[in-house]
Amino acid sequence: MDGEVTPKLLAGTAIKIRVAAACMVLLGLGAWLTPPAAQSTIAPAQEHAAPLLEAQVQLRDSARPFRGVVEAAAPLLRYAAAVVPPPLPDAVNRDYDALPRASLPDGFAVRVSETEWLTHARALDGRPLVRLRDAAGVERDATLTAFDRRTGLALLQTDAAAGTAPRLATDLPAAGALAVATGAWEARDIVVPAFVTSAGGGRYTLAPAAGTLVPGMPVFSLGGELVAVAAGDAQGQAFDASQAVAGLRARRSAGQSEASFGMAYQAVPASLRPVFGEQGVLVTHVLRGAPADTGGLVAGDVMTRIGDTEITDLPAATRLLGEAAPDTAVALTVRRNGRFRTLTVTPTTPFAVAALDRADDLAGRDAHDVLSPDQMTAAGIPRGASILAVNGQPVTSRADVDRARRRSRTPVPVLVRHGSTRFFVALDASR
Amino acid sequence: MNEILSVGLILMAAVVAGHLAQLARIPEVTGYLLVGVVIGPSALDFISHDNITTLGFLSDVALGLILFNIGSIFEASTFRQVGPGVVRVTLWEASLAFVLVAAVLLASGLSLPLVLLLGVVAMETAPATTLMVLNEYDAKGPMTDRLLALVALNNLYVLVMFGLVTAGLTFLDASGAGWLAAAYRAGHGLIWTTLGSVALGALLGLVMDSLATRAKESGEAMILSIGAVLIGVGAARWLGLSPLITTLALGATVANASSNGDRLLRALGRADPPLYAAFFVLAGAELVPSSILGLGLVGVGYTVARAVGKIAGARIGLRDQDVPPMVRQQLGYCLVSSSSLAVGLTIQIRTAFPAYAATVTGIVLAAVVIFEIIGPLLTRRALVATGEAKTIPSPLNKTSNAELLS
């Protein structure tokens, strides 16, 4: 090129050496200061240690993790069908959450016999009639025939018989094992390798190694046997498939005649009667979007009356609430902050409630971060529990707890979460 | 189909696509993308998902080379001429895209964390697509000078913002680990990714420059360039850094270290065509056009808001700058393309925030299909409108062939 050559910014050996040295120092310092990786919650079973170590090595190559698992899972894709929004009349649709869910696959179902499909209520989004599209692109209408409110799993029936079902697992994976969930949607094959972090009682907790578990996704062992169906929730829950199928076939009840409010409640603990009163039951959890939420109930309300009938104890509350019918409004009288109010709540079916998102709206703090061991023992708070609220207020630090105790002359109600259960305990104000 | 056959098919398809693109008077990159859609899993399935996964390294290499090329824009004397103005335009176009997308998504009822994540992804402009179109039309002029620097700065800005947003959300999500540990982890991640990547790229660039004096032959220079880029991408992944920032810094360092930089870039240019072609055909194969059908109102709002933000933001940023009015009018259209970085960020979001995975994937991937197709077309139109397209490939026709033969 003609003309004067412009001097380069890094021209000169000395400056290059200085810049290179600075870069090396920066890289070394950054690597040295890198915090350790978060503790894994996986407790590997001894016999699964070797595959786990190899899987952890694969995880470092985040571009292509678990390639072998994904390849091996390819034949399993044919057992799952995507739940697609069907062109159904509005009368049978129950819309709890519109867009953007409507633009995404609602979930999956897995074939368990020629005409039966197993899925989770969340995949059906509260609809008893859906359309399934299998890996070959064939669409079938499917009707809900049985539902288990404990697990949320549902059995669907299709008219046309087609395809074979996978083997149901007999040798169940233990904690630490690797499983794989599959599904085909549009032009995409979805394979999610997942670690089993806990197993027992027909229930699994899965930690996806890559990707996301969608409601109704079948979970297979690495031997290709159907183990469980995923609930598709943030906790990574999945439920044993063989237990579910047997149970659902026995029930053959859609649960359409039962009513559900989407809330949990407990008897008022003796220690909290000075706060909540002697009578009624204490609401501990209201599911977001559920009938109780829509009706205005919140955790901490004390239900004292259903309709014209007083609630004397917990069994009475369960019996009275169980007598409600879906889509029939019920008047609930609650006491909140010392005042009574009557709320109108229209329950729905347990199936529809099971379809709701169960993500907790309260983050909470680990109990041992905000309470001393003595306080935890005195209040009966188990290890591993989280404190969601103290005296109705969210908790951010130990200071919040101390402040609440100082200001109260009665025992302080503490809302605790342990696993998937919430309950109130009393914290002594005098300590 | 085995991978070797796949690569051969991809390259052949690229040749056909290039010619067809010329006939249709559309950018070659659009042709590559469309042929990728045709031979990919969405249509003929000659290239399966497994092939795409296995051949992902080709995309990584090509992207690294593209960003190395773009990084050379940061040669000090060149950048000084356009730098401050370009920084201003970058801030305006990316920030306005973020704000408009966030406003639309918030109005649609999405949660704040989801809005922030999608807003950051919307800020991105595709570096590869833009560079390809500029190269194809041999573009030269004030808009072109600013465009490459804009794209480079845009990607840097997006990565820093993404780091900030994810660090903030991770920090707020932290429970049980203590706020101090969570803050440290979030802060270290952000700083390490940014500064560490720059340091790695700079170090490799200086090593490359010192070896370049010995690589006299152009073949040697090409090997050196490709080797350095591969080491940059691989080392960045290994150390948990950003391959994008590393290769940008590598290109910038080489450009600023000595005149060897120009020679290395010229040598590398000869290796570009097959890798770029493979990159874009593979990118097209990964697109799922049917996802557009599931875009929904929220996705449409995202798409429109992003495009408006980019175009209007560029115009506002160029206000009071000494550029021709046509450049001020057209520059924003060149920033509409969106692809690999947006997809990469989406993959990171899926891993870090699985609760938002489905929504983010559904919206972003569908929007990428739209922007990848219309982006190059808008860039071409802008280059023609500003007169900066020096070469418009004319379609093959029998008359010209006959003239050659006679």
GROMACS .gro file of C-alpha atoms in nm, chain A residues 50-351:
model
  302
   50ALA     CA    1  -1.869  -4.509   3.729
   51PRO     CA    2  -2.134  -4.393   3.480
   52LEU     CA    3  -2.189  -4.082   3.688
   53LEU     CA    4  -1.823  -3.991   3.678
   54GLU     CA    5  -1.817  -4.035   3.306
   55ALA     CA    6  -2.136  -3.836   3.273
   56GLN     CA    7  -1.983  -3.555   3.477
   57VAL     CA    8  -1.686  -3.554   3.245
   58GLN     CA    9  -1.922  -3.527   2.951
   59LEU     CA   10  -2.099  -3.235   3.115
   60ARG     CA   11  -1.787  -3.025   3.080
   61ASP     CA   12  -1.832  -3.032   2.707
   62SER     CA   13  -2.153  -2.836   2.723
   63ALA     CA   14  -2.188  -2.830   2.346
   64ARG     CA   15  -2.259  -3.203   2.318
   65PRO     CA   16  -2.336  -3.363   2.650
   66PHE     CA   17  -2.456  -3.719   2.684
   67ARG     CA   18  -2.428  -3.788   2.317
   68GLY     CA   19  -2.428  -4.164   2.374
   69VAL     CA   20  -2.740  -4.144   2.589
   70VAL     CA   21  -2.919  -3.929   2.333
   71GLU     CA   22  -2.833  -4.168   2.051
   72ALA     CA   23  -2.946  -4.470   2.249
   73ALA     CA   24  -3.274  -4.298   2.332
   74ALA     CA   25  -3.366  -4.244   1.967
   75PRO     CA   26  -3.575  -4.563   1.935
   76LEU     CA   27  -3.768  -4.465   2.247
   77LEU     CA   28  -3.903  -4.152   2.081
   78ARG     CA   29  -4.177  -4.354   1.914
   79TYR     CA   30  -4.354  -4.427   2.240
   80ALA     CA   31  -4.439  -4.067   2.322
   81ALA     CA   32  -4.703  -3.846   2.168
   82ALA     CA   33  -4.719  -3.471   2.199
   83VAL     CA   34  -5.033  -3.320   2.343
   84VAL     CA   35  -5.140  -3.061   2.092
   85PRO     CA   36  -5.408  -2.796   2.129
   86PRO     CA   37  -5.709  -2.955   1.963
   87PRO     CA   38  -5.980  -2.774   1.771
   88LEU     CA   39  -6.231  -2.838   2.048
   89PRO     CA   40  -6.548  -2.649   2.126
   90ASP     CA   41  -6.504  -2.399   2.408
   91ALA     CA   42  -6.743  -2.585   2.633
   92VAL     CA   43  -6.491  -2.854   2.710
   93ASN     CA   44  -6.189  -2.624   2.738
   94ARG     CA   45  -6.084  -2.499   3.079
   95ASP     CA   46  -5.849  -2.206   3.025
   96TYR     CA   47  -5.633  -2.133   3.324
   97ASP     CA   48  -5.338  -1.983   3.151
   98ALA     CA   49  -5.350  -1.858   2.796
   99LEU     CA   50  -5.052  -1.748   2.589
  100PRO     CA   51  -4.772  -1.825   2.567
  101ARG     CA   52  -4.860  -2.181   2.675
  102ALA     CA   53  -5.099  -2.210   2.383
  103SER     CA   54  -4.812  -2.167   2.140
  104LEU     CA   55  -4.599  -2.443   2.294
  105PRO     CA   56  -4.641  -2.815   2.330
  106ASP     CA   57  -4.858  -2.866   2.636
  107GLY     CA   58  -4.679  -3.182   2.717
  108PHE     CA   59  -4.651  -3.545   2.629
  109ALA     CA   60  -4.822  -3.873   2.686
  110VAL     CA   61  -4.667  -4.218   2.668
  111ARG     CA   62  -4.832  -4.523   2.521
  112VAL     CA   63  -4.896  -4.795   2.781
  113SER     CA   64  -5.118  -5.023   2.573
  114GLU     CA   65  -5.267  -5.019   2.225
  115THR     CA   66  -5.536  -4.769   2.319
  116GLU     CA   67  -5.418  -4.626   2.650
  117TRP     CA   68  -5.182  -4.337   2.715
  118LEU     CA   69  -5.035  -4.221   3.045
  119THR     CA   70  -4.968  -3.855   3.115
  120HIS     CA   71  -4.982  -3.587   3.382
  121ALA     CA   72  -5.273  -3.348   3.434
  122ARG     CA   73  -5.041  -3.052   3.370
  123ALA     CA   74  -4.983  -3.180   3.018
  124LEU     CA   75  -5.356  -3.174   2.956
  125ASP     CA   76  -5.391  -2.823   3.096
  126GLY     CA   77  -5.720  -2.913   3.260
  127ARG     CA   78  -5.881  -3.050   2.944
  128PRO     CA   79  -6.052  -3.390   2.958
  129LEU     CA   80  -6.043  -3.426   2.581
  130VAL     CA   81  -5.721  -3.366   2.391
  131ARG     CA   82  -5.548  -3.459   2.071
  132LEU     CA   83  -5.227  -3.661   2.063
  133ARG     CA   84  -4.975  -3.646   1.781
  134ASP     CA   85  -4.732  -3.935   1.776
  135ALA     CA   86  -4.380  -3.946   1.635
  136ALA     CA   87  -4.514  -4.052   1.295
  137GLY     CA   88  -4.735  -3.744   1.284
  138VAL     CA   89  -5.062  -3.934   1.325
  139GLU     CA   90  -5.318  -3.746   1.534
  140ARG     CA   91  -5.574  -3.911   1.757
  141ASP     CA   92  -5.840  -3.777   1.991
  142ALA     CA   93  -5.791  -3.898   2.346
  143THR     CA   94  -6.035  -3.888   2.636
  144LEU     CA   95  -5.954  -3.878   3.004
  145THR     CA   96  -6.074  -4.198   3.169
  146ALA     CA   97  -5.895  -4.205   3.504
  147PHE     CA   98  -5.711  -3.958   3.725
  148ASP     CA   99  -5.510  -3.992   4.045
  149ARG     CA  100  -5.525  -3.676   4.251
  150ARG     CA  101  -5.231  -3.786   4.465
  151THR     CA  102  -4.983  -3.796   4.178
  152GLY     CA  103  -5.168  -3.592   3.916
  153LEU     CA  104  -5.124  -3.875   3.664
  154ALA     CA  105  -5.403  -3.936   3.417
  155LEU     CA  106  -5.497  -4.221   3.184
  156LEU     CA  107  -5.622  -4.137   2.838
  157GLN     CA  108  -5.811  -4.357   2.598
  158THR     CA  109  -5.796  -4.341   2.221
  159ASP     CA  110  -6.029  -4.518   1.980
  160ALA     CA  111  -5.787  -4.641   1.721
  161ALA     CA  112  -5.539  -4.905   1.822
  162ALA     CA  113  -5.188  -4.852   1.693
  163GLY     CA  114  -4.833  -4.926   1.794
  164THR     CA  115  -4.677  -5.121   2.075
  165ALA     CA  116  -4.613  -5.003   2.425
  166PRO     CA  117  -4.270  -5.001   2.589
  167ARG     CA  118  -4.184  -5.252   2.860
  168LEU     CA  119  -4.268  -5.127   3.204
  169ALA     CA  120  -3.960  -5.124   3.425
  170THR     CA  121  -3.921  -5.399   3.680
  171ASP     CA  122  -3.573  -5.312   3.795
  172LEU     CA  123  -3.624  -4.960   3.921
  173PRO     CA  124  -3.342  -4.706   3.922
  174ALA     CA  125  -3.205  -4.588   4.255
  175ALA     CA  126  -3.083  -4.243   4.347
  176GLY     CA  127  -2.776  -4.154   4.147
  177ALA     CA  128  -2.882  -4.344   3.838
  178LEU     CA  129  -2.913  -4.186   3.498
  179ALA     CA  130  -3.245  -4.195   3.314
  180VAL     CA  131  -3.364  -4.040   2.993
  181ALA     CA  132  -3.690  -3.866   2.905
  182THR     CA  133  -3.805  -3.843   2.544
  183GLY     CA  134  -4.064  -3.689   2.322
  184ALA     CA  135  -4.113  -3.581   1.962
  185TRP     CA  136  -4.273  -3.248   1.882
  186GLU     CA  137  -4.309  -3.083   1.542
  187ALA     CA  138  -3.980  -3.163   1.371
  188ARG     CA  139  -3.782  -3.188   1.690
  189ASP     CA  140  -3.686  -3.495   1.887
  190ILE     CA  141  -3.647  -3.407   2.250
  191VAL     CA  142  -3.419  -3.620   2.462
  192VAL     CA  143  -3.348  -3.511   2.817
  193PRO     CA  144  -3.087  -3.707   3.013
  194ALA     CA  145  -3.168  -3.674   3.382
  195PHE     CA  146  -3.013  -3.790   3.707
  196VAL     CA  147  -3.239  -3.957   3.961
  197THR     CA  148  -3.172  -3.764   4.280
  198SER     CA  149  -3.423  -3.948   4.497
  199ALA     CA  150  -3.642  -4.253   4.457
  200GLY     CA  151  -3.900  -4.416   4.678
  201GLY     CA  152  -4.270  -4.464   4.734
  202GLY     CA  153  -4.351  -4.458   4.366
  203ARG     CA  154  -4.205  -4.112   4.333
  204TYR     CA  155  -3.881  -3.989   4.176
  205THR     CA  156  -3.703  -3.660   4.174
  206LEU     CA  157  -3.507  -3.593   3.858
  207ALA     CA  158  -3.239  -3.338   3.785
  208PRO     CA  159  -3.217  -3.283   3.407
  209ALA     CA  160  -2.860  -3.281   3.287
  210ALA     CA  161  -2.956  -3.090   2.975
  211GLY     CA  162  -3.290  -2.957   2.860
  212THR     CA  163  -3.618  -2.942   3.045
  213LEU     CA  164  -3.865  -3.202   3.161
  214VAL     CA  165  -4.204  -3.133   3.010
  215PRO     CA  166  -4.529  -3.250   3.179
  216GLY     CA  167  -4.620  -3.605   3.081
  217MET     CA  168  -4.275  -3.689   2.944
  218PRO     CA  169  -4.196  -4.057   2.972
  219VAL     CA  170  -3.883  -4.136   3.168
  220PHE     CA  171  -3.694  -4.446   3.060
  221SER     CA  172  -3.413  -4.640   3.219
  222LEU     CA  173  -3.100  -4.672   3.010
  223GLY     CA  174  -3.221  -5.024   2.932
  224GLY     CA  175  -3.519  -4.879   2.747
  225GLU     CA  176  -3.788  -4.967   3.002
  226LEU     CA  177  -4.053  -4.713   3.100
  227VAL     CA  178  -3.988  -4.605   3.457
  228ALA     CA  179  -4.195  -4.299   3.527
  229VAL     CA  180  -4.388  -4.004   3.390
  230ALA     CA  181  -4.264  -3.654   3.465
  231ALA     CA  182  -4.488  -3.396   3.628
  232GLY     CA  183  -4.291  -3.126   3.449
  233ASP     CA  184  -4.268  -2.907   3.757
  234ALA     CA  185  -3.977  -2.708   3.895
  235GLN     CA  186  -3.911  -2.977   4.159
  236GLY     CA  187  -3.839  -3.237   3.892
  237GLN     CA  188  -4.101  -3.483   4.017
  238ALA     CA  189  -4.187  -3.797   3.829
  239PHE     CA  190  -4.418  -4.082   3.925
  240ASP     CA  191  -4.375  -4.456   3.884
  241ALA     CA  192  -4.543  -4.567   3.564
  242SER     CA  193  -4.625  -4.929   3.647
  243GLN     CA  194  -4.782  -4.836   3.981
  244ALA     CA  195  -4.974  -4.556   3.815
  245VAL     CA  196  -5.112  -4.768   3.533
  246ALA     CA  197  -5.232  -5.040   3.768
  247GLY     CA  198  -5.392  -4.789   3.999
  248LEU     CA  199  -5.557  -4.587   3.730
  249ARG     CA  200  -5.706  -4.887   3.556
  250ALA     CA  201  -5.855  -4.988   3.888
  251ARG     CA  202  -6.003  -4.648   3.946
  252ARG     CA  203  -6.150  -4.573   3.604
  253SER     CA  204  -6.283  -4.259   3.761
  254ALA     CA  205  -6.218  -3.924   3.602
  255GLY     CA  206  -6.262  -3.750   3.935
  256GLN     CA  207  -6.509  -3.521   3.768
  257SER     CA  208  -6.762  -3.546   4.049
  258GLU     CA  209  -6.516  -3.448   4.320
  259ALA     CA  210  -6.449  -3.085   4.398
  260SER     CA  211  -6.112  -2.926   4.462
  261PHE     CA  212  -6.033  -2.578   4.590
  262GLY     CA  213  -5.657  -2.581   4.537
  263MET     CA  214  -5.561  -2.514   4.896
  264ALA     CA  215  -5.414  -2.692   5.194
  265TYR     CA  216  -5.513  -2.642   5.555
  266GLN     CA  217  -5.434  -2.771   5.901
  267ALA     CA  218  -5.592  -2.771   6.245
  268VAL     CA  219  -5.498  -2.464   6.447
  269PRO     CA  220  -5.206  -2.573   6.669
  270ALA     CA  221  -5.272  -2.534   7.039
  271SER     CA  222  -4.975  -2.300   7.069
  272LEU     CA  223  -5.121  -2.068   6.805
  273ARG     CA  224  -5.476  -2.048   6.940
  274PRO     CA  225  -5.402  -1.716   7.111
  275VAL     CA  226  -5.329  -1.582   6.760
  276PHE     CA  227  -5.575  -1.765   6.535
  277GLY     CA  228  -5.856  -1.843   6.775
  278GLU     CA  229  -6.000  -2.163   6.908
  279GLN     CA  230  -6.227  -2.252   6.623
  280GLY     CA  231  -6.179  -2.332   6.256
  281VAL     CA  232  -5.898  -2.460   6.036
  282LEU     CA  233  -5.591  -2.269   5.927
  283VAL     CA  234  -5.516  -2.227   5.556
  284THR     CA  235  -5.147  -2.303   5.489
  285HIS     CA  236  -5.120  -2.293   5.111
  286VAL     CA  237  -5.327  -2.151   4.829
  287LEU     CA  238  -5.224  -2.263   4.481
  288ARG     CA  239  -5.182  -1.974   4.242
  289GLY     CA  240  -5.467  -1.965   3.994
  290ALA     CA  241  -5.675  -2.216   4.186
  291PRO     CA  242  -6.036  -2.150   4.292
  292ALA     CA  243  -5.926  -2.060   4.645
  293ASP     CA  244  -5.686  -1.802   4.505
  294THR     CA  245  -5.948  -1.660   4.272
  295GLY     CA  246  -6.191  -1.643   4.562
  296GLY     CA  247  -5.948  -1.439   4.770
  297LEU     CA  248  -5.817  -1.688   5.028
  298VAL     CA  249  -5.459  -1.650   5.147
  299ALA     CA  250  -5.234  -1.853   5.373
  300GLY     CA  251  -5.302  -1.753   5.732
  301ASP     CA  252  -5.679  -1.728   5.692
  302VAL     CA  253  -5.881  -1.931   5.939
  303MET     CA  254  -6.188  -2.093   5.781
  304THR     CA  255  -6.465  -2.088   6.038
  305ARG     CA  256  -6.777  -2.160   5.837
  306ILE     CA  257  -6.867  -2.329   5.510
  307GLY     CA  258  -7.200  -2.207   5.392
  308ASP     CA  259  -7.415  -2.200   5.706
  309THR     CA  260  -7.227  -2.477   5.881
  310GLU     CA  261  -6.963  -2.406   6.139
  311ILE     CA  262  -6.629  -2.581   6.110
  312THR     CA  263  -6.557  -2.749   6.439
  313ASP     CA  264  -6.243  -2.940   6.358
  314LEU     CA  265  -6.023  -3.067   6.077
  315PRO     CA  266  -6.228  -3.378   5.990
  316ALA     CA  267  -6.540  -3.163   5.972
  317ALA     CA  268  -6.369  -2.921   5.734
  318THR     CA  269  -6.252  -3.205   5.511
  319ARG     CA  270  -6.600  -3.358   5.507
  320LEU     CA  271  -6.778  -3.029   5.435
  321LEU     CA  272  -6.536  -2.921   5.164
  322GLY     CA  273  -6.557  -3.269   5.013
  323GLU     CA  274  -6.935  -3.234   4.982
  324ALA     CA  275  -6.895  -2.939   4.746
  325ALA     CA  276  -6.956  -2.996   4.379
  326PRO     CA  277  -6.742  -2.867   4.095
  327ASP     CA  278  -6.858  -2.536   3.945
  328THR     CA  279  -7.099  -2.476   4.234
  329ALA     CA  280  -7.013  -2.168   4.440
  330VAL     CA  281  -6.952  -2.206   4.811
  331ALA     CA  282  -6.953  -1.930   5.074
  332LEU     CA  283  -6.650  -1.956   5.301
  333THR     CA  284  -6.630  -1.745   5.615
  334VAL     CA  285  -6.275  -1.672   5.719
  335ARG     CA  286  -6.115  -1.481   6.000
  336ARG     CA  287  -5.823  -1.267   5.888
  337ASN     CA  288  -5.636  -1.037   6.126
  338GLY     CA  289  -5.920  -1.063   6.374
  339ARG     CA  290  -6.196  -0.971   6.127
  340PHE     CA  291  -6.447  -1.197   5.965
  341ARG     CA  292  -6.524  -1.191   5.598
  342THR     CA  293  -6.723  -1.413   5.367
  343LEU     CA  294  -6.564  -1.520   5.041
  344THR     CA  295  -6.733  -1.687   4.747
  345VAL     CA  296  -6.526  -1.969   4.605
  346THR     CA  297  -6.623  -2.187   4.309
  347PRO     CA  298  -6.432  -2.515   4.324
  348THR     CA  299  -6.337  -2.714   4.022
  349THR     CA  300  -6.228  -3.073   3.966
  350PRO     CA  301  -5.911  -3.217   4.121
  351PHE     CA  302  -5.797  -3.290   3.768
   0.00000   0.00000   0.00000
